[in-house]
Amino acid sequence: MSEMTHDLARVVGELKAGQPVAIPTETVYGLAAIASQEAAVARVYACKQRPRNHPLILHVSLKFDLKRWVKQIPPEAVMLMNTFWPGPLTLVFERNPAHVLDCVTGGQTTVAIRCPAHPLTQAVLDAVGEPLVMPSANPFGKVSPTTAEHVQTSFQTLPLLILEGGRCAVGIESTIVSVLDGAMGQVLRPGSISADTIAQCLGKKPQGKTTARVSGGLQQHYQPNTPVTAFHDFKALLAAYKRCKKPVFILAFQDVPDLDPAYFFHLSQHPDEVAFALFHQLRRADALGVAAIYVQLPPDKATWAGVYDRMMKAAFLHV
Ligand code: TXA
Ligand code: MG
């Protein structure tokens, strides 16, 4: 059985002893291990049942010297770090193989690095004194957790320690941006910081194409247990709801007549608010034991890209 705690010293002790611990960040809860401990990193992959070639993000404290983990720090990376760190932005650099283990990067020549803003994450990083790997604290392919209770539900049989830190403020995983030569400024995984905001900060559009592997890049990824259908068109959603004889949970930008409010979540016009709510509501729907979840997609625009991506990947059907 997993256990929740507020005891930072205990969390740090477990990490140093090579045990993965779930800890909060401002995006989602992560399953942390010390990045230089190969056996601990292996345990993280095993807990998540994650394929070994899906690289992990190195999470660093603001105090760490990045030069240890990356080959070079391009000026564009400095601009992005100055603007968005600490925060929900992950940057992909050329890796320094001397100090980053193969098991962290899935054997790639690059390394993804993020400096999280959550004060508890920073407190753990400072106390450990080394970077942590931290995939989202959910079994591979499932919805990321935004509360400590979600982590507990996801890993019911594991003896996992969970640092209680309330609900995550962002609600979806960080934006991943390449700062590699030939792929400068490319968004590899959309998040709450949009591609337009990145391009604005850099004063130029992204370059080239990258072949980097991103696990969120799989067609289906952030799936709840209940099947999700994503609708571009609200009328099609209503028609499907009327045809369905079983209980359905609906997330939509418009009201659905005659639907029990317990089975409805009204999506706001603000991408940040929807990001905050999305995974939380998908899990709520799962807990209600409905037969299906219907979501209305937002416009396919840069400001909505993070939410749009998570909804499309949560769905097994797109209408
Ligand atoms: O917000 C977040 O990023 C959360 C919190 C816990 O920090 N973490 C997270 O980790 O989402 P994870 O493992 O669930 O997703 C990491 C993503 C994967 O899609 C992986 O493929 C990509 O980062 N990634 C890691 N290293 C990479 C690299 N060198 N090049 C390209 N993508 C990389
Ligand atoms: Mg994940």
mmCIF file of C-alpha atoms and ligand atoms in Angstrom:
data_model
loop_
_atom_site.group_PDB
_atom_site.id
_atom_site.type_symbol
_atom_site.label_atom_id
_atom_site.label_comp_id
_atom_site.label_asym_id
_atom_site.label_seq_id
_atom_site.Cartn_x
_atom_site.Cartn_y
_atom_site.Cartn_z
ATOM 1 C CA MET A 1 0.000 0.000 0.000
ATOM 2 C CA SER A 2 1.226 3.490 -0.755
ATOM 3 C CA GLU A 3 1.586 6.084 1.981
ATOM 4 C CA MET A 4 1.191 9.861 1.967
ATOM 5 C CA THR A 5 3.537 12.070 3.925
ATOM 6 C CA HIS A 6 4.458 15.709 4.607
ATOM 7 C CA ASP A 7 7.841 14.632 5.953
ATOM 8 C CA LEU A 8 10.483 16.044 3.589
ATOM 9 C CA ALA A 9 13.403 14.445 5.448
ATOM 10 C CA ARG A 10 11.813 11.008 5.043
ATOM 11 C CA VAL A 11 11.283 11.608 1.308
ATOM 12 C CA VAL A 12 14.924 12.636 0.875
ATOM 13 C CA GLY A 13 16.065 9.589 2.891
ATOM 14 C CA GLU A 14 14.086 7.208 0.636
ATOM 15 C CA LEU A 15 15.454 8.847 -2.519
ATOM 16 C CA LYS A 16 19.027 8.599 -1.262
ATOM 17 C CA ALA A 17 18.405 4.937 -0.425
ATOM 18 C CA GLY A 18 17.431 4.326 -4.076
ATOM 19 C CA GLN A 19 13.657 4.152 -3.654
ATOM 20 C CA PRO A 20 11.384 6.030 -6.094
ATOM 21 C CA VAL A 21 9.079 8.554 -4.360
ATOM 22 C CA ALA A 22 6.099 10.391 -5.862
ATOM 23 C CA ILE A 23 6.434 14.145 -5.452
ATOM 24 C CA PRO A 24 4.384 17.133 -6.601
ATOM 25 C CA THR A 25 5.460 19.609 -9.269
ATOM 26 C CA GLU A 26 3.492 22.550 -10.647
ATOM 27 C CA THR A 27 2.524 20.512 -13.772
ATOM 28 C CA VAL A 28 1.675 16.980 -12.538
ATOM 29 C CA TYR A 29 2.978 14.626 -9.830
ATOM 30 C CA GLY A 30 6.239 12.913 -10.778
ATOM 31 C CA LEU A 31 7.801 9.579 -9.810
ATOM 32 C CA ALA A 32 11.235 10.721 -8.668
ATOM 33 C CA ALA A 33 14.595 8.963 -8.434
ATOM 34 C CA ILE A 34 18.146 10.284 -8.200
ATOM 35 C CA ALA A 35 19.351 10.508 -11.811
ATOM 36 C CA SER A 36 22.866 9.226 -11.062
ATOM 37 C CA GLN A 37 21.578 6.016 -9.405
ATOM 38 C CA GLU A 38 21.113 3.458 -12.163
ATOM 39 C CA ALA A 39 19.231 0.956 -9.993
ATOM 40 C CA ALA A 40 16.804 3.636 -8.762
ATOM 41 C CA VAL A 41 16.146 4.805 -12.335
ATOM 42 C CA ALA A 42 15.510 1.169 -13.322
ATOM 43 C CA ARG A 43 12.927 0.948 -10.521
ATOM 44 C CA VAL A 44 11.118 3.992 -11.938
ATOM 45 C CA TYR A 45 10.838 2.311 -15.363
ATOM 46 C CA ALA A 46 9.623 -0.876 -13.696
ATOM 47 C CA CYS A 47 6.986 0.878 -11.527
ATOM 48 C CA LYS A 48 5.589 2.653 -14.573
ATOM 49 C CA GLN A 49 5.979 -0.369 -16.885
ATOM 50 C CA ARG A 50 7.555 2.116 -19.260
ATOM 51 C CA PRO A 51 9.584 0.916 -22.273
ATOM 52 C CA ARG A 52 13.290 1.478 -21.603
ATOM 53 C CA ASN A 53 13.812 3.526 -24.777
ATOM 54 C CA HIS A 54 11.491 6.338 -23.642
ATOM 55 C CA PRO A 55 13.835 8.920 -22.148
ATOM 56 C CA LEU A 56 13.255 10.678 -18.837
ATOM 57 C CA ILE A 57 13.478 14.377 -17.981
ATOM 58 C CA LEU A 58 16.295 15.505 -15.690
ATOM 59 C CA HIS A 59 14.837 17.901 -13.094
ATOM 60 C CA VAL A 60 17.263 20.453 -11.703
ATOM 61 C CA SER A 61 17.392 23.057 -8.965
ATOM 62 C CA LEU A 62 18.047 26.656 -9.978
ATOM 63 C CA LYS A 63 21.381 26.339 -8.187
ATOM 64 C CA PHE A 64 22.771 23.559 -10.398
ATOM 65 C CA ASP A 65 25.381 24.197 -13.027
ATOM 66 C CA LEU A 66 23.840 23.007 -16.299
ATOM 67 C CA LYS A 67 27.234 22.666 -17.986
ATOM 68 C CA ARG A 68 27.745 19.412 -16.144
ATOM 69 C CA TRP A 69 24.879 17.715 -18.003
ATOM 70 C CA VAL A 70 24.883 19.384 -21.417
ATOM 71 C CA LYS A 71 27.571 19.834 -24.083
ATOM 72 C CA GLN A 72 26.741 23.461 -24.818
ATOM 73 C CA ILE A 73 24.199 26.078 -23.801
ATOM 74 C CA PRO A 74 23.059 27.972 -26.921
ATOM 75 C CA PRO A 75 22.033 31.646 -26.487
ATOM 76 C CA GLU A 76 18.431 30.694 -27.358
ATOM 77 C CA ALA A 77 18.403 28.308 -24.382
ATOM 78 C CA VAL A 78 19.594 31.121 -22.126
ATOM 79 C CA MET A 79 16.729 33.339 -23.340
ATOM 80 C CA LEU A 80 14.167 30.598 -22.678
ATOM 81 C CA MET A 81 15.614 29.715 -19.267
ATOM 82 C CA ASN A 82 15.698 33.367 -18.208
ATOM 83 C CA THR A 83 12.065 33.779 -19.212
ATOM 84 C CA PHE A 84 10.432 30.492 -18.163
ATOM 85 C CA TRP A 85 12.583 28.851 -15.452
ATOM 86 C CA PRO A 86 11.667 27.815 -12.914
ATOM 87 C CA GLY A 87 8.479 26.661 -14.614
ATOM 88 C CA PRO A 88 6.639 24.247 -16.922
ATOM 89 C CA LEU A 89 9.233 24.260 -19.712
ATOM 90 C CA THR A 90 11.567 21.362 -20.587
ATOM 91 C CA LEU A 91 14.521 21.998 -22.898
ATOM 92 C CA VAL A 92 16.262 19.328 -24.992
ATOM 93 C CA PHE A 93 20.052 19.825 -25.178
ATOM 94 C CA GLU A 94 23.036 17.879 -26.531
ATOM 95 C CA ARG A 95 23.877 15.568 -23.655
ATOM 96 C CA ASN A 96 27.202 15.410 -21.854
ATOM 97 C CA PRO A 97 27.666 11.617 -21.786
ATOM 98 C CA ALA A 98 30.230 11.856 -18.986
ATOM 99 C CA HIS A 99 27.573 12.848 -16.440
ATOM 100 C CA VAL A 100 24.204 11.657 -17.759
ATOM 101 C CA LEU A 101 23.451 7.936 -17.653
ATOM 102 C CA ASP A 102 22.282 6.083 -20.788
ATOM 103 C CA CYS A 103 19.263 4.791 -18.880
ATOM 104 C CA VAL A 104 18.054 8.398 -18.381
ATOM 105 C CA THR A 105 18.194 9.376 -22.051
ATOM 106 C CA GLY A 106 17.179 6.047 -23.569
ATOM 107 C CA GLY A 107 20.614 5.955 -25.190
ATOM 108 C CA GLN A 108 20.004 9.167 -27.165
ATOM 109 C CA THR A 109 22.677 11.833 -27.633
ATOM 110 C CA THR A 110 20.330 14.458 -26.187
ATOM 111 C CA VAL A 111 18.988 15.152 -22.707
ATOM 112 C CA ALA A 112 15.745 16.841 -21.620
ATOM 113 C CA ILE A 113 16.070 19.201 -18.626
ATOM 114 C CA ARG A 114 13.459 21.056 -16.585
ATOM 115 C CA CYS A 115 13.718 23.351 -13.585
ATOM 116 C CA PRO A 116 10.369 23.021 -11.772
ATOM 117 C CA ALA A 117 8.744 25.978 -9.989
ATOM 118 C CA HIS A 118 6.894 24.127 -7.214
ATOM 119 C CA PRO A 119 8.534 25.087 -3.888
ATOM 120 C CA LEU A 120 8.304 21.496 -2.604
ATOM 121 C CA THR A 121 10.016 20.109 -5.717
ATOM 122 C CA GLN A 122 12.761 22.696 -5.308
ATOM 123 C CA ALA A 123 13.068 21.863 -1.602
ATOM 124 C CA VAL A 124 13.547 18.148 -2.413
ATOM 125 C CA LEU A 125 16.084 18.957 -5.172
ATOM 126 C CA ASP A 126 18.085 21.183 -2.847
ATOM 127 C CA ALA A 127 18.059 18.640 -0.035
ATOM 128 C CA VAL A 128 19.095 15.782 -2.351
ATOM 129 C CA GLY A 129 21.774 17.993 -3.942
ATOM 130 C CA GLU A 130 21.535 16.243 -7.332
ATOM 131 C CA PRO A 131 19.110 16.196 -10.280
ATOM 132 C CA LEU A 132 16.129 13.855 -10.196
ATOM 133 C CA VAL A 133 14.465 11.997 -13.042
ATOM 134 C CA MET A 134 10.742 12.435 -12.776
ATOM 135 C CA PRO A 135 8.281 10.932 -15.250
ATOM 136 C CA SER A 136 4.646 11.564 -14.490
ATOM 137 C CA ALA A 137 3.588 9.295 -11.600
ATOM 138 C CA ASN A 138 1.209 7.054 -13.544
ATOM 139 C CA PRO A 139 1.459 3.690 -15.284
ATOM 140 C CA PHE A 140 2.728 4.152 -18.875
ATOM 141 C CA GLY A 141 0.044 5.462 -21.247
ATOM 142 C CA LYS A 142 -2.405 6.462 -18.521
ATOM 143 C CA VAL A 143 -3.611 9.865 -17.308
ATOM 144 C CA SER A 144 -1.056 11.866 -15.317
ATOM 145 C CA PRO A 145 -1.905 12.549 -11.649
ATOM 146 C CA THR A 146 -2.629 16.082 -10.450
ATOM 147 C CA THR A 147 -3.202 15.186 -6.773
ATOM 148 C CA ALA A 148 -1.542 12.834 -4.286
ATOM 149 C CA GLU A 149 -4.796 10.800 -4.198
ATOM 150 C CA HIS A 150 -4.526 10.240 -7.964
ATOM 151 C CA VAL A 151 -1.046 8.776 -7.470
ATOM 152 C CA GLN A 152 -2.415 6.479 -4.798
ATOM 153 C CA THR A 153 -5.234 5.320 -7.100
ATOM 154 C CA SER A 154 -2.760 4.696 -9.938
ATOM 155 C CA PHE A 155 -0.387 2.560 -7.858
ATOM 156 C CA GLN A 156 -2.678 0.745 -5.460
ATOM 157 C CA THR A 157 -0.504 -2.265 -4.781
ATOM 158 C CA LEU A 158 2.918 -0.560 -4.616
ATOM 159 C CA PRO A 159 4.533 0.349 -1.272
ATOM 160 C CA LEU A 160 5.114 3.882 -2.591
ATOM 161 C CA LEU A 161 5.800 6.991 -0.523
ATOM 162 C CA ILE A 162 3.924 10.059 -1.819
ATOM 163 C CA LEU A 163 4.832 13.609 -0.803
ATOM 164 C CA GLU A 164 1.516 15.400 -0.279
ATOM 165 C CA GLY A 165 1.562 18.792 -1.996
ATOM 166 C CA GLY A 166 -2.041 19.580 -2.905
ATOM 167 C CA ARG A 167 -3.368 19.973 -6.413
ATOM 168 C CA CYS A 168 -0.995 20.846 -9.263
ATOM 169 C CA ALA A 169 -1.533 24.411 -10.527
ATOM 170 C CA VAL A 170 -0.854 23.767 -14.241
ATOM 171 C CA GLY A 171 -2.544 20.367 -14.627
ATOM 172 C CA ILE A 172 -0.831 19.090 -17.815
ATOM 173 C CA GLU A 173 2.811 18.147 -18.407
ATOM 174 C CA SER A 174 5.496 20.694 -19.334
ATOM 175 C CA THR A 175 6.018 22.069 -22.840
ATOM 176 C CA ILE A 176 9.095 20.370 -24.353
ATOM 177 C CA VAL A 177 11.227 22.526 -26.654
ATOM 178 C CA SER A 178 14.361 21.587 -28.595
ATOM 179 C CA VAL A 179 17.390 23.866 -28.321
ATOM 180 C CA LEU A 180 19.381 21.579 -30.628
ATOM 181 C CA ASP A 181 21.231 22.829 -33.691
ATOM 182 C CA GLY A 182 18.979 22.355 -36.699
ATOM 183 C CA ALA A 183 15.818 22.077 -34.574
ATOM 184 C CA MET A 184 16.076 25.301 -32.561
ATOM 185 C CA GLY A 185 12.854 26.338 -30.831
ATOM 186 C CA GLN A 186 10.768 23.399 -32.003
ATOM 187 C CA VAL A 187 7.978 22.319 -29.669
ATOM 188 C CA LEU A 188 8.255 18.545 -29.207
ATOM 189 C CA ARG A 189 5.360 18.288 -26.746
ATOM 190 C CA PRO A 190 2.811 21.109 -26.427
ATOM 191 C CA GLY A 191 1.985 22.366 -22.938
ATOM 192 C CA SER A 192 0.786 25.481 -21.159
ATOM 193 C CA ILE A 193 3.551 27.593 -22.747
ATOM 194 C CA SER A 194 2.504 27.795 -26.399
ATOM 195 C CA ALA A 195 4.650 27.559 -29.554
ATOM 196 C CA ASP A 196 3.769 31.212 -30.277
ATOM 197 C CA THR A 197 5.045 32.288 -26.858
ATOM 198 C CA ILE A 198 8.306 30.373 -27.450
ATOM 199 C CA ALA A 199 8.748 31.948 -30.912
ATOM 200 C CA GLN A 200 7.994 35.387 -29.440
ATOM 201 C CA CYS A 201 10.637 34.930 -26.738
ATOM 202 C CA LEU A 202 13.224 33.805 -29.310
ATOM 203 C CA GLY A 203 12.193 36.424 -31.858
ATOM 204 C CA LYS A 204 12.110 33.762 -34.607
ATOM 205 C CA LYS A 205 10.182 30.762 -35.859
ATOM 206 C CA PRO A 206 11.434 27.229 -35.062
ATOM 207 C CA GLN A 207 14.017 25.706 -37.399
ATOM 208 C CA GLY A 208 14.114 22.372 -39.227
ATOM 209 C CA LYS A 209 12.644 19.080 -38.154
ATOM 210 C CA THR A 210 13.758 16.842 -35.349
ATOM 211 C CA THR A 211 13.688 13.090 -35.109
ATOM 212 C CA ALA A 212 13.713 13.062 -31.293
ATOM 213 C CA ARG A 213 11.564 10.380 -29.654
ATOM 214 C CA VAL A 214 8.842 11.797 -27.428
ATOM 215 C CA SER A 215 6.667 9.255 -25.648
ATOM 216 C CA GLY A 216 3.743 11.669 -25.437
ATOM 217 C CA GLY A 217 4.127 11.542 -29.220
ATOM 218 C CA LEU A 218 2.361 8.191 -29.351
ATOM 219 C CA GLN A 219 -1.109 8.334 -30.906
ATOM 220 C CA GLN A 220 -2.784 7.329 -27.678
ATOM 221 C CA HIS A 221 -1.216 8.204 -24.399
ATOM 222 C CA TYR A 222 -3.102 10.032 -21.670
ATOM 223 C CA GLN A 223 -5.926 7.546 -21.352
ATOM 224 C CA PRO A 224 -8.369 7.112 -18.493
ATOM 225 C CA ASN A 225 -9.882 3.639 -17.978
ATOM 226 C CA THR A 226 -13.202 4.732 -19.490
ATOM 227 C CA PRO A 227 -13.183 5.061 -23.306
ATOM 228 C CA VAL A 228 -13.050 8.699 -24.441
ATOM 229 C CA THR A 229 -14.550 10.032 -27.670
ATOM 230 C CA ALA A 230 -13.357 13.477 -28.803
ATOM 231 C CA PHE A 231 -15.770 15.572 -30.880
ATOM 232 C CA HIS A 232 -14.829 18.466 -33.158
ATOM 233 C CA ASP A 233 -18.493 19.299 -33.520
ATOM 234 C CA PHE A 234 -20.828 19.934 -30.574
ATOM 235 C CA LYS A 235 -23.924 18.835 -32.560
ATOM 236 C CA ALA A 236 -22.295 15.465 -33.224
ATOM 237 C CA LEU A 237 -21.570 15.172 -29.480
ATOM 238 C CA LEU A 238 -25.222 15.887 -28.628
ATOM 239 C CA ALA A 239 -26.471 13.384 -31.203
ATOM 240 C CA ALA A 240 -24.146 10.674 -29.847
ATOM 241 C CA TYR A 241 -25.274 11.449 -26.285
ATOM 242 C CA LYS A 242 -28.933 11.145 -27.269
ATOM 243 C CA ARG A 243 -28.266 7.791 -28.939
ATOM 244 C CA CYS A 244 -26.286 6.376 -25.989
ATOM 245 C CA LYS A 245 -28.419 4.460 -23.497
ATOM 246 C CA LYS A 246 -25.647 4.110 -20.873
ATOM 247 C CA PRO A 247 -24.313 6.793 -18.456
ATOM 248 C CA VAL A 248 -21.927 9.216 -20.142
ATOM 249 C CA PHE A 249 -19.672 11.925 -18.652
ATOM 250 C CA ILE A 250 -19.383 15.035 -20.836
ATOM 251 C CA LEU A 251 -16.772 17.812 -20.899
ATOM 252 C CA ALA A 252 -17.946 20.568 -23.223
ATOM 253 C CA PHE A 253 -17.791 24.288 -23.899
ATOM 254 C CA GLN A 254 -21.587 24.434 -24.194
ATOM 255 C CA ASP A 255 -24.310 23.191 -21.878
ATOM 256 C CA VAL A 256 -25.969 19.853 -22.570
ATOM 257 C CA PRO A 257 -29.740 19.958 -22.026
ATOM 258 C CA ASP A 258 -31.194 17.343 -19.626
ATOM 259 C CA LEU A 259 -27.814 16.052 -18.431
ATOM 260 C CA ASP A 260 -27.373 15.446 -14.688
ATOM 261 C CA PRO A 261 -24.824 18.124 -13.552
ATOM 262 C CA ALA A 262 -22.850 15.402 -11.742
ATOM 263 C CA TYR A 263 -22.029 13.980 -15.193
ATOM 264 C CA PHE A 264 -21.033 17.266 -16.802
ATOM 265 C CA PHE A 265 -18.036 19.591 -16.681
ATOM 266 C CA HIS A 266 -18.310 22.986 -18.325
ATOM 267 C CA LEU A 267 -15.040 23.836 -20.100
ATOM 268 C CA SER A 268 -13.996 27.479 -19.811
ATOM 269 C CA GLN A 269 -12.760 29.694 -22.658
ATOM 270 C CA HIS A 270 -9.325 29.935 -21.019
ATOM 271 C CA PRO A 271 -6.776 27.262 -22.020
ATOM 272 C CA ASP A 272 -5.038 27.474 -18.614
ATOM 273 C CA GLU A 273 -8.289 26.787 -16.775
ATOM 274 C CA VAL A 274 -9.090 23.823 -19.016
ATOM 275 C CA ALA A 275 -5.544 22.455 -18.582
ATOM 276 C CA PHE A 276 -5.981 22.739 -14.797
ATOM 277 C CA ALA A 277 -9.270 20.792 -14.940
ATOM 278 C CA LEU A 278 -8.793 18.240 -17.722
ATOM 279 C CA PHE A 279 -6.963 15.280 -16.124
ATOM 280 C CA HIS A 280 -8.812 15.905 -12.866
ATOM 281 C CA GLN A 281 -12.185 15.589 -14.586
ATOM 282 C CA LEU A 282 -11.154 12.531 -16.625
ATOM 283 C CA ARG A 283 -10.284 10.815 -13.356
ATOM 284 C CA ARG A 284 -13.546 11.984 -11.793
ATOM 285 C CA ALA A 285 -15.420 10.395 -14.691
ATOM 286 C CA ASP A 286 -13.483 7.157 -14.191
ATOM 287 C CA ALA A 287 -14.425 7.137 -10.513
ATOM 288 C CA LEU A 288 -18.122 7.588 -11.383
ATOM 289 C CA GLY A 289 -17.975 4.361 -13.375
ATOM 290 C CA VAL A 290 -19.613 5.756 -16.525
ATOM 291 C CA ALA A 291 -19.667 3.772 -19.783
ATOM 292 C CA ALA A 292 -18.118 6.546 -21.878
ATOM 293 C CA ILE A 293 -16.551 10.018 -21.728
ATOM 294 C CA TYR A 294 -17.331 12.558 -24.439
ATOM 295 C CA VAL A 295 -15.139 15.644 -24.821
ATOM 296 C CA GLN A 296 -15.667 18.640 -27.066
ATOM 297 C CA LEU A 297 -12.354 19.674 -28.640
ATOM 298 C CA PRO A 298 -11.179 23.296 -28.471
ATOM 299 C CA PRO A 299 -10.189 25.153 -31.650
ATOM 300 C CA ASP A 300 -7.024 23.726 -33.259
ATOM 301 C CA LYS A 301 -4.993 26.880 -32.434
ATOM 302 C CA ALA A 302 -1.577 27.441 -30.844
ATOM 303 C CA THR A 303 -3.029 28.718 -27.551
ATOM 304 C CA TRP A 304 -5.055 25.514 -27.159
ATOM 305 C CA ALA A 305 -2.344 23.102 -28.400
ATOM 306 C CA GLY A 306 -1.530 21.573 -24.987
ATOM 307 C CA VAL A 307 -5.150 20.821 -24.153
ATOM 308 C CA TYR A 308 -6.015 19.765 -27.732
ATOM 309 C CA ASP A 309 -3.099 17.304 -27.771
ATOM 310 C CA ARG A 310 -4.066 15.707 -24.417
ATOM 311 C CA MET A 311 -7.732 15.379 -25.455
ATOM 312 C CA MET A 312 -6.848 13.840 -28.827
ATOM 313 C CA LYS A 313 -4.506 11.334 -27.194
ATOM 314 C CA ALA A 314 -6.922 10.475 -24.395
ATOM 315 C CA ALA A 315 -9.509 9.552 -27.023
ATOM 316 C CA PHE A 316 -9.698 6.257 -28.862
ATOM 317 C CA LEU A 317 -12.239 7.740 -31.273
ATOM 318 C CA HIS A 318 -12.280 11.164 -32.943
ATOM 319 C CA VAL A 319 -15.536 12.362 -34.492
HETATM 320 O O1 TXA B 1 5.714 18.274 -16.555
HETATM 321 C C1 TXA B 1 6.469 17.319 -16.769
HETATM 322 O O2 TXA B 1 7.320 17.323 -17.697
HETATM 323 C C2 TXA B 1 6.334 16.101 -15.870
HETATM 324 C C3 TXA B 1 6.670 16.515 -14.437
HETATM 325 C C4 TXA B 1 6.629 15.376 -13.455
HETATM 326 O O3 TXA B 1 7.905 17.192 -14.405
HETATM 327 N N1 TXA B 1 7.136 15.018 -16.316
HETATM 328 C C5 TXA B 1 6.826 14.300 -17.431
HETATM 329 O O4 TXA B 1 7.682 13.248 -17.673
HETATM 330 O O5 TXA B 1 5.863 14.554 -18.146
HETATM 331 P P1 TXA B 1 7.296 12.039 -18.639
HETATM 332 O O6 TXA B 1 8.413 11.053 -18.490
HETATM 333 O O7 TXA B 1 5.939 11.551 -18.352
HETATM 334 O O8 TXA B 1 7.416 12.669 -20.056
HETATM 335 C C6 TXA B 1 8.704 13.026 -20.508
HETATM 336 C C7 TXA B 1 8.681 13.300 -21.959
HETATM 337 C C8 TXA B 1 8.501 12.053 -22.775
HETATM 338 O O9 TXA B 1 7.558 12.322 -23.798
HETATM 339 C C9 TXA B 1 9.897 11.820 -23.333
HETATM 340 O O10 TXA B 1 9.858 11.154 -24.569
HETATM 341 C C10 TXA B 1 10.399 13.246 -23.482
HETATM 342 O O11 TXA B 1 9.948 13.862 -22.313
HETATM 343 N N2 TXA B 1 11.848 13.299 -23.502
HETATM 344 C C11 TXA B 1 12.716 12.982 -22.521
HETATM 345 N N3 TXA B 1 13.989 13.101 -22.926
HETATM 346 C C12 TXA B 1 13.940 13.509 -24.202
HETATM 347 C C13 TXA B 1 14.925 13.826 -25.186
HETATM 348 N N4 TXA B 1 16.197 13.700 -24.943
HETATM 349 N N5 TXA B 1 14.481 14.232 -26.397
HETATM 350 C C14 TXA B 1 13.172 14.346 -26.659
HETATM 351 N N6 TXA B 1 12.190 14.055 -25.771
HETATM 352 C C15 TXA B 1 12.568 13.639 -24.569
HETATM 353 MG MG MG B 2 4.031 10.883 -18.684
#
